[in-house]
DNA sequence: TTGAAAGCGCTAACAA
DNA sequence: TTGTTAGCGCTTTCAA
């Protein structure tokens, strides 16, 4: 592989001159520029990016931290969609993407620190924020640029991009309430995840603002995406609390499990039981009944997060800020009320 | 950020000694090793990976070439799943993953060459092979290590990992034939993609071996994943050829579109029309009726491809070879015949 | 406008 | 077992 020296020799100039034409340095004569370009072309020269990275102390690469494990990560359409957005924006700005995953629970912390300390990335995108996150603490301590996709615990000590989960969850539940439901079972994720807690908060707010008492018994904890569990839990829940007329799944896939269970129990959807989900999984319009859910605009989330990160890296933004991506209530058939 | 020199100074040794303990060089006394380790710890030293890469002329990074554009790529669960497999194997062997995508049609060629020439990756994984692929030609010319996921045109001039699409497609169609179908409409992708042509070949072989005439009119070209189109094309197809009793989608998502159309036309599945898909999309067991399809073991495909690539890079394998990952026919409800 | 020289942080002969 | 030295391929100051 030819180096900058080879080009220099061929063109009869110094390596620094070649470097200048490679980097479009302005103060260089048209003549030499052309000679050098020709020489580069003739011997098939391409700059060694690693060497550039070393001397420039920058890599034009963004790290993508997927929590908690690759295995789960890619199985979730949320990731696929947010990756689309990230990829599109990164590319547009000339950044590469380095995937960072951990092999075990929490393994991504080590992997991430290695990439950061090893100077392999200029900044990080953290997908899915945990409530107490050692990684964010550590990164802040190191003063390393990163953007959280989701709302971090310390809202004003981080850059982040998120949906307004509280508000959209509230709207979703109010939609149910307006349809006449006031006993609504809900499957919510672990306390560890902020998204889940935000959505639960929205649920509570909706009840409150309509003067409906919150009943802890109607809330079932579940890991997001665990359809099989949702299926079983739904049966348990409806057996224990036959007064329920609606079910709220923290994730569309949870709702699918619920739908299956409800049908098997012989109830009709939406006549006997209304069901809503969250995230607008592509399948939700195909399933029967088509699921009423919230579209969280995942693609846009990815784009905005990436754009913000690049601004942070290039110091176009210097004080903590965030961006809220709007959501859309997608009314389909699982609650009736299509005309609402 | 402390460098190797700082550690050397602190520990009272030379930089090369520090380098040796970092790299677990054997010939080093226990004493100095410990002193150095302690010094590293005290000043918080971590090797600069970029500098290591430059001097070692290797990056421990695999490039992932996603064709044709990020946007489409991540929307397909195939990618998500194959990424899982790749990620798992890469991690296990200490390799990082660099995502390479193009911003326009064919843009990934440029992006890939830049990464290769820039020495950013040690090898490449090409996802989804095109029939005439400039990239593979170019890479072979440069003698750069890569593995194709899918079957490349020149089978014995590349390393590749694939499913036996011809055979599994044949089995799928034979399954339909055994159920009594002999007029089977099929939605197949562009001629450009080898996967699609292989599956079409399997379709033809199945008919032939059962003495059924092949009817070109029953074959509709479609881009894989285009559910909306499949929906429209299905209506057209069934209107034009009411004699059809079964539909074959090159991709489960195509089948979803077909299912929707068939239902709307008032036909029953599987009683009036049987439907099969391909790829075993996670949604296929949820849709109604649950879709009979072929599981292509995408995760394993990713793992095997990565493993092979690493072998090629480390020169454990030096002559062209390939690996076939077995598929499984997944019989669900969309054709009846559950007991077959 | 161009070149010489130093240096980014690391590794590896070679010598001691 | 350890240190000295050169060099990976590039950029950039400084001087011309």
Coordinates of N, CA, C and O in Angstrom, one line a residue, chain B residues 39-166:
Chain B
X39 N 1.9 1.1 38.8 CA 2.0 2.5 38.2 C 0.9 2.8 37.3 O 0.2 3.9 37.3
X40 N 0.5 1.8 36.4 CA -0.6 2.0 35.5 C -1.8 2.3 36.2 O -2.6 3.2 35.8
X41 N -2.0 1.5 37.2 CA -3.2 1.7 38.0 C -3.3 3.1 38.7 O -4.3 3.7 38.6
X42 N -2.2 3.4 39.2 CA -2.2 4.7 40.0 C -2.5 5.9 39.1 O -3.2 6.8 39.5
X43 N -1.9 5.9 37.9 CA -2.1 7.1 37.1 C -3.3 6.9 36.1 O -3.6 7.7 35.3
X44 N -3.9 5.7 36.2 CA -5.1 5.5 35.3 C -4.7 5.4 33.9 O -5.4 6.0 33.0
X45 N -3.7 4.6 33.6 CA -3.3 4.4 32.2 C -4.2 3.4 31.4 O -4.5 2.4 32.0
X46 N -4.5 3.7 30.2 CA -5.1 2.8 29.3 C -4.5 3.0 27.9 O -4.4 4.1 27.5
X47 N -4.1 1.9 27.3 CA -3.5 2.0 26.0 C -4.3 2.7 25.0 O -5.5 2.5 24.9
X48 N -3.7 3.5 24.1 CA -4.4 4.1 23.0 C -4.5 3.1 21.9 O -3.5 2.8 21.2
X49 N -5.7 2.7 21.7 CA -5.9 1.6 20.7 C -5.5 2.1 19.3 O -5.0 1.3 18.5
X50 N -5.7 3.3 19.0 CA -5.4 3.8 17.7 C -3.9 3.7 17.4 O -3.5 3.3 16.3
X51 N -3.1 4.1 18.4 CA -1.7 4.0 18.3 C -1.3 2.6 18.1 O -0.4 2.2 17.2
X52 N -1.9 1.7 18.8 CA -1.6 0.3 18.7 C -1.9 -0.2 17.3 O -1.2 -0.9 16.6
X53 N -3.1 0.2 16.8 CA -3.5 -0.2 15.5 C -2.5 0.3 14.4 O -2.2 -0.5 13.5
X54 N -2.0 1.5 14.6 CA -1.1 2.0 13.6 C 0.2 1.2 13.5 O 0.6 0.8 12.5
X55 N 0.7 0.9 14.7 CA 2.0 0.2 14.6 C 1.8 -1.3 14.3 O 2.6 -1.9 13.6
X56 N 0.7 -1.8 14.8 CA 0.5 -3.3 14.5 C -0.1 -3.5 13.1 O -0.2 -4.7 12.7
X57 N -0.5 -2.5 12.5 CA -1.1 -2.7 11.1 C -2.3 -3.6 11.2 O -2.5 -4.4 10.3
X58 N -3.1 -3.5 12.3 CA -4.3 -4.3 12.4 C -5.2 -3.6 13.4 O -4.7 -2.9 14.2
X59 N -6.5 -3.8 13.3 CA -7.4 -3.1 14.1 C -8.3 -3.9 15.0 O -9.1 -3.4 15.8
X60 N -8.3 -5.2 14.8 CA -9.2 -6.1 15.5 C -10.7 -5.6 15.3 O -11.5 -5.6 16.2
X61 N -10.9 -5.1 14.1 CA -12.3 -4.6 13.8 C -12.8 -5.3 12.5 O -12.0 -5.4 11.6
X62 N -14.0 -5.7 12.6 CA -14.6 -6.3 11.4 C -15.6 -5.3 10.8 O -16.4 -4.6 11.6
X63 N -15.6 -5.1 9.5 CA -16.6 -4.2 8.9 C -17.8 -4.9 8.5 O -17.7 -6.1 8.0
X64 N -18.9 -4.3 8.7 CA -20.2 -4.9 8.4 C -20.8 -4.2 7.2 O -21.2 -3.0 7.4
X65 N -20.9 -4.7 6.1 CA -21.4 -4.0 5.0 C -22.9 -4.3 4.8 O -23.2 -5.4 4.5
X66 N -23.7 -3.3 5.0 CA -25.1 -3.5 4.9 C -25.6 -2.9 3.5 O -25.5 -1.7 3.3
X67 N -26.1 -3.8 2.7 CA -26.6 -3.3 1.4 C -28.1 -3.3 1.4 O -28.7 -4.1 2.1
X68 N -28.8 -2.5 0.7 CA -28.2 -1.4 -0.1 C -28.1 -0.1 0.8 O -27.2 0.7 0.6
X69 N -29.1 0.2 1.6 CA -29.0 1.5 2.4 C -29.4 1.2 3.8 O -30.1 0.2 4.1
X70 N -28.8 1.9 4.7 CA -29.2 1.7 6.1 C -30.7 1.7 6.3 O -31.1 0.8 7.1
X71 N -31.3 2.5 5.7 CA -32.7 2.7 5.9 C -33.5 1.4 5.8 O -34.2 0.9 6.6
X72 N -33.2 0.8 4.6 CA -33.9 -0.5 4.4 C -33.3 -1.6 5.3 O -34.0 -2.4 5.8
X73 N -32.0 -1.5 5.4 CA -31.3 -2.6 6.1 C -31.9 -2.9 7.5 O -32.3 -4.0 7.7
X74 N -32.0 -1.9 8.3 CA -32.4 -2.1 9.7 C -33.8 -2.4 9.8 O -34.3 -2.9 10.8
X75 N -34.6 -2.1 8.8 CA -36.0 -2.4 8.9 C -36.3 -3.9 8.7 O -37.4 -4.4 9.1
X76 N -35.3 -4.6 8.2 CA -35.5 -6.0 8.0 C -35.0 -6.8 9.2 O -33.9 -6.8 9.5
X77 N -35.9 -7.6 9.8 CA -35.5 -8.4 10.9 C -34.4 -9.4 10.6 O -33.6 -9.8 11.5
X78 N -34.2 -9.7 9.3 CA -33.1 -10.5 9.0 C -31.8 -9.9 9.4 O -30.9 -10.5 10.0
X79 N -31.6 -8.6 9.2 CA -30.4 -7.9 9.6 C -30.3 -7.9 11.1 O -29.2 -8.1 11.6
X80 N -31.4 -7.7 11.8 CA -31.3 -7.6 13.3 C -30.8 -9.0 13.8 O -29.9 -9.0 14.6
X81 N -31.3 -10.0 13.2 CA -31.0 -11.3 13.7 C -29.5 -11.7 13.3 O -28.8 -12.3 14.1
X82 N -29.2 -11.4 12.1 CA -27.8 -11.8 11.7 C -26.8 -11.0 12.5 O -25.7 -11.4 12.8
X83 N -27.1 -9.8 12.8 CA -26.3 -8.9 13.6 C -26.1 -9.5 15.0 O -25.0 -9.4 15.6
X84 N -27.1 -10.0 15.5 CA -27.0 -10.7 16.8 C -25.9 -11.8 16.8 O -25.1 -11.9 17.6
X85 N -26.0 -12.6 15.8 CA -25.1 -13.7 15.6 C -23.7 -13.2 15.4 O -22.7 -13.6 16.1
X86 N -23.5 -12.2 14.6 CA -22.2 -11.6 14.3 C -21.7 -11.0 15.6 O -20.5 -11.2 15.9
X87 N -22.5 -10.2 16.2 CA -22.1 -9.5 17.5 C -21.6 -10.5 18.5 O -20.5 -10.3 19.1
X88 N -22.3 -11.6 18.6 CA -21.9 -12.5 19.7 C -20.6 -13.2 19.4 O -19.7 -13.3 20.3
X89 N -20.4 -13.6 18.1 CA -19.1 -14.2 17.8 C -17.9 -13.3 17.8 O -16.8 -13.6 18.2
X90 N -18.2 -12.1 17.3 CA -17.1 -11.1 17.2 C -16.6 -10.8 18.6 O -15.4 -10.7 18.9
X91 N -17.6 -10.6 19.5 CA -17.2 -10.2 20.9 C -16.4 -11.3 21.5 O -15.4 -11.1 22.2
X92 N -16.9 -12.5 21.3 CA -16.2 -13.7 21.9 C -14.7 -13.7 21.5 O -13.9 -14.2 22.2
X93 N -14.4 -13.2 20.3 CA -13.1 -13.3 19.8 C -12.3 -12.0 19.9 O -11.3 -11.8 19.3
X94 N -12.9 -11.0 20.6 CA -12.3 -9.8 20.8 C -12.2 -8.8 19.6 O -11.4 -8.0 19.5
X95 N -13.2 -9.0 18.8 CA -13.3 -8.1 17.6 C -14.4 -7.0 17.8 O -15.4 -7.3 18.4
X96 N -14.1 -5.8 17.3 CA -15.1 -4.8 17.3 C -15.8 -4.8 16.0 O -15.4 -5.4 15.0
X97 N -16.9 -4.1 15.9 CA -17.7 -4.1 14.7 C -17.9 -2.7 14.2 O -18.4 -1.8 14.9
X98 N -17.5 -2.5 12.9 CA -17.8 -1.2 12.3 C -18.9 -1.3 11.3 O -18.8 -2.1 10.4
X99 N -19.9 -0.5 11.5 CA -21.0 -0.5 10.6 C -20.7 0.3 9.3 O -20.3 1.4 9.4
X100 N -20.9 -0.3 8.2 CA -20.6 0.4 6.9 C -21.9 0.4 6.1 O -22.5 -0.6 5.8
X101 N -22.4 1.6 5.8 CA -23.6 1.7 5.0 C -23.4 2.8 3.9 O -22.5 3.6 4.0
X102 N -24.1 2.7 2.9 CA -24.0 3.8 1.8 C -25.2 4.7 1.9 O -26.3 4.3 2.4
X103 N -25.0 5.9 1.5 CA -26.1 6.8 1.6 C -27.0 6.8 0.4 O -28.1 7.3 0.4
X104 N -26.5 6.3 -0.7 CA -27.4 6.2 -1.8 C -27.2 4.8 -2.4 O -26.5 4.0 -1.9
X105 N -27.9 4.5 -3.5 CA -27.8 3.2 -4.2 C -26.3 3.1 -4.6 O -25.7 3.9 -5.2
X106 N -25.7 2.0 -4.1 CA -24.3 1.7 -4.4 C -23.3 2.5 -3.6 O -22.1 2.4 -3.8
X107 N -23.8 3.4 -2.8 CA -22.9 4.2 -2.0 C -22.1 3.4 -1.0 O -21.0 3.8 -0.6
X108 N -22.5 2.2 -0.7 CA -21.7 1.4 0.2 C -20.4 0.9 -0.4 O -19.5 0.6 0.3
X109 N -20.4 0.9 -1.7 CA -19.1 0.5 -2.3 C -18.0 1.5 -2.0 O -17.0 1.1 -1.5
X110 N -18.3 2.7 -2.2 CA -17.3 3.8 -1.8 C -17.0 3.7 -0.3 O -15.8 3.8 0.0
X111 N -18.0 3.7 0.5 CA -17.8 3.7 1.9 C -16.9 2.5 2.3 O -16.0 2.6 3.2
X112 N -17.2 1.4 1.7 CA -16.4 0.2 2.1 C -15.0 0.3 1.7 O -14.1 0.0 2.5
X113 N -14.8 0.7 0.4 CA -13.4 0.9 0.0 C -12.6 1.9 0.8 O -11.4 1.7 1.1
X114 N -13.3 2.9 1.3 CA -12.6 3.9 2.1 C -12.2 3.2 3.4 O -11.0 3.4 3.8
X115 N -13.0 2.4 4.0 CA -12.7 1.8 5.2 C -11.5 0.8 5.0 O -10.6 0.7 5.9
X116 N -11.6 0.1 3.9 CA -10.6 -0.9 3.7 C -9.2 -0.3 3.4 O -8.2 -0.6 4.0
X117 N -9.2 0.7 2.5 CA -8.0 1.4 2.1 C -7.5 2.2 3.3 O -6.3 2.4 3.4
X118 N -8.4 2.7 4.1 CA -8.0 3.5 5.3 C -7.5 2.6 6.4 O -7.2 3.1 7.5
X119 N -7.5 1.3 6.1 CA -7.0 0.3 7.1 C -7.8 0.3 8.4 O -7.3 0.1 9.5
X120 N -9.1 0.6 8.3 CA -9.9 0.7 9.5 C -10.4 -0.7 9.9 O -10.9 -0.8 11.0
X121 N -10.4 -1.6 9.0 CA -11.0 -2.9 9.3 C -10.0 -4.0 8.9 O -9.3 -3.9 7.9
X122 N -10.0 -5.2 9.6 CA -9.2 -6.3 9.2 C -9.9 -7.2 8.2 O -9.2 -8.0 7.6
X123 N -11.2 -7.1 8.2 CA -11.9 -8.0 7.3 C -13.3 -7.5 7.2 O -13.8 -6.6 7.9
X124 N -14.1 -8.1 6.2 CA -15.5 -7.6 6.0 C -16.5 -8.7 6.0 O -16.2 -9.8 5.5
X125 N -17.6 -8.4 6.4 CA -18.8 -9.3 6.3 C -19.7 -8.6 5.3 O -20.2 -7.5 5.6
X126 N -20.0 -9.3 4.2 CA -21.0 -8.7 3.3 C -22.3 -9.3 3.4 O -22.5 -10.5 3.2
X127 N -23.3 -8.5 3.8 CA -24.6 -9.0 4.0 C -25.4 -8.8 2.7 O -25.5 -7.7 2.2
X128 N -26.0 -9.9 2.3 CA -26.8 -9.9 1.1 C -26.1 -9.7 -0.2 O -25.7 -8.6 -0.6
X129 N -25.8 -10.8 -0.9 CA -25.0 -10.7 -2.1 C -25.8 -10.3 -3.3 O -26.9 -10.8 -3.5
X130 N -25.3 -9.5 -4.1 CA -25.9 -9.2 -5.3 C -25.3 -10.0 -6.4 O -24.2 -10.6 -6.3
X131 N -26.0 -10.1 -7.5 CA -25.6 -11.0 -8.6 C -24.2 -10.6 -9.2 O -23.3 -11.4 -9.2
X132 N -24.1 -9.4 -9.6 CA -22.8 -9.0 -10.1 C -22.4 -7.9 -9.2 O -22.9 -6.8 -9.2
X133 N -21.4 -8.2 -8.5 CA -21.1 -7.3 -7.4 C -19.6 -6.8 -7.6 O -18.7 -7.5 -7.5
X134 N -19.6 -5.5 -7.9 CA -18.3 -4.8 -8.1 C -17.5 -4.9 -6.9 O -16.2 -5.0 -6.9
X135 N -18.1 -4.8 -5.7 CA -17.3 -4.8 -4.5 C -16.5 -6.1 -4.3 O -15.3 -6.1 -4.0
X136 N -17.2 -7.2 -4.5 CA -16.5 -8.5 -4.3 C -15.3 -8.6 -5.3 O -14.2 -9.1 -4.9
X137 N -15.5 -8.2 -6.5 CA -14.5 -8.2 -7.5 C -13.3 -7.4 -7.0 O -12.1 -7.9 -7.0
X138 N -13.6 -6.2 -6.6 CA -12.6 -5.3 -6.2 C -11.8 -5.8 -5.0 O -10.6 -5.8 -4.9
X139 N -12.5 -6.4 -4.0 CA -11.9 -6.9 -2.8 C -11.0 -8.1 -3.1 O -9.9 -8.2 -2.6
X140 N -11.5 -8.9 -4.0 CA -10.7 -10.1 -4.4 C -9.4 -9.6 -5.1 O -8.3 -10.1 -4.8
X141 N -9.5 -8.6 -5.9 CA -8.4 -8.0 -6.6 C -7.4 -7.5 -5.6 O -6.2 -7.7 -5.8
X142 N -7.9 -6.9 -4.5 CA -7.0 -6.4 -3.5 C -6.5 -7.5 -2.5 O -5.7 -7.2 -1.6
X143 N -7.1 -8.6 -2.7 CA -6.8 -9.8 -1.8 C -7.1 -9.4 -0.4 O -6.4 -9.8 0.6
X144 N -8.2 -8.8 -0.2 CA -8.6 -8.4 1.2 C -9.6 -9.4 1.7 O -10.6 -9.9 1.0
X145 N -9.5 -9.8 3.0 CA -10.3 -10.9 3.6 C -11.8 -10.5 3.7 O -12.1 -9.4 4.3
X146 N -12.7 -11.3 3.2 CA -14.1 -11.0 3.4 C -14.9 -12.3 3.3 O -14.5 -13.2 2.6
X147 N -16.1 -12.3 3.9 CA -17.0 -13.4 3.8 C -18.3 -12.9 3.4 O -18.8 -11.9 3.9
X148 N -18.9 -13.6 2.5 CA -20.2 -13.2 2.0 C -21.3 -14.0 2.8 O -21.2 -15.2 2.9
X149 N -22.3 -13.3 3.3 CA -23.4 -13.9 3.9 C -24.4 -14.1 2.8 O -25.0 -13.1 2.3
X150 N -24.6 -15.3 2.3 CA -25.4 -15.5 1.1 C -24.5 -16.2 0.1 O -23.3 -16.3 0.3
X151 N -25.1 -16.6 -1.0 CA -24.3 -17.3 -2.0 C -23.8 -16.3 -3.1 O -24.6 -15.7 -3.7
X152 N -22.5 -16.1 -3.2 CA -22.1 -15.2 -4.3 C -22.1 -15.9 -5.6 O -22.3 -17.2 -5.7
X153 N -22.1 -15.1 -6.7 CA -22.2 -15.7 -8.0 C -21.1 -16.7 -8.3 O -21.3 -17.8 -8.8
X154 N -19.9 -16.3 -8.0 CA -18.7 -17.2 -8.2 C -18.5 -18.0 -7.0 O -17.6 -17.6 -6.1
X155 N -19.1 -19.1 -6.9 CA -19.1 -19.9 -5.7 C -17.8 -20.2 -5.1 O -17.5 -20.2 -4.0
X156 N -16.9 -20.6 -6.1 CA -15.6 -21.0 -5.6 C -14.5 -20.0 -5.7 O -13.3 -20.4 -5.8
X157 N -14.9 -18.8 -5.8 CA -13.9 -17.7 -5.7 C -14.1 -16.8 -4.6 O -13.7 -15.6 -4.6
X158 N -14.8 -17.3 -3.6 CA -15.2 -16.5 -2.4 C -15.3 -17.4 -1.2 O -15.6 -18.6 -1.3
X159 N -15.2 -16.7 -0.1 CA -15.6 -17.4 1.2 C -17.1 -17.0 1.4 O -17.4 -15.8 1.3
X160 N -17.9 -18.0 1.7 CA -19.3 -17.6 2.0 C -20.0 -18.6 2.9 O -19.6 -19.7 3.1
X161 N -21.1 -18.1 3.4 CA -21.9 -18.9 4.4 C -23.4 -18.6 3.9 O -23.7 -17.5 3.7
X162 N -24.1 -19.7 3.8 CA -25.5 -19.5 3.3 C -26.4 -20.6 3.8 O -26.0 -21.6 4.3
X163 N -27.7 -20.4 3.5 CA -28.6 -21.4 3.6 C -28.7 -22.1 2.2 O -28.4 -21.5 1.3
X164 N -29.2 -23.3 2.2 CA -29.5 -23.9 0.9 C -30.9 -23.4 0.5 O -31.9 -24.1 0.7
X165 N -30.9 -22.3 -0.1 CA -32.2 -21.7 -0.5 C -32.9 -22.5 -1.5 O -34.2 -22.6 -1.5
X166 N -32.2 -23.1 -2.5 CA -32.9 -23.9 -3.5 C -33.6 -25.0 -2.8 O -34.8 -25.2 -3.0

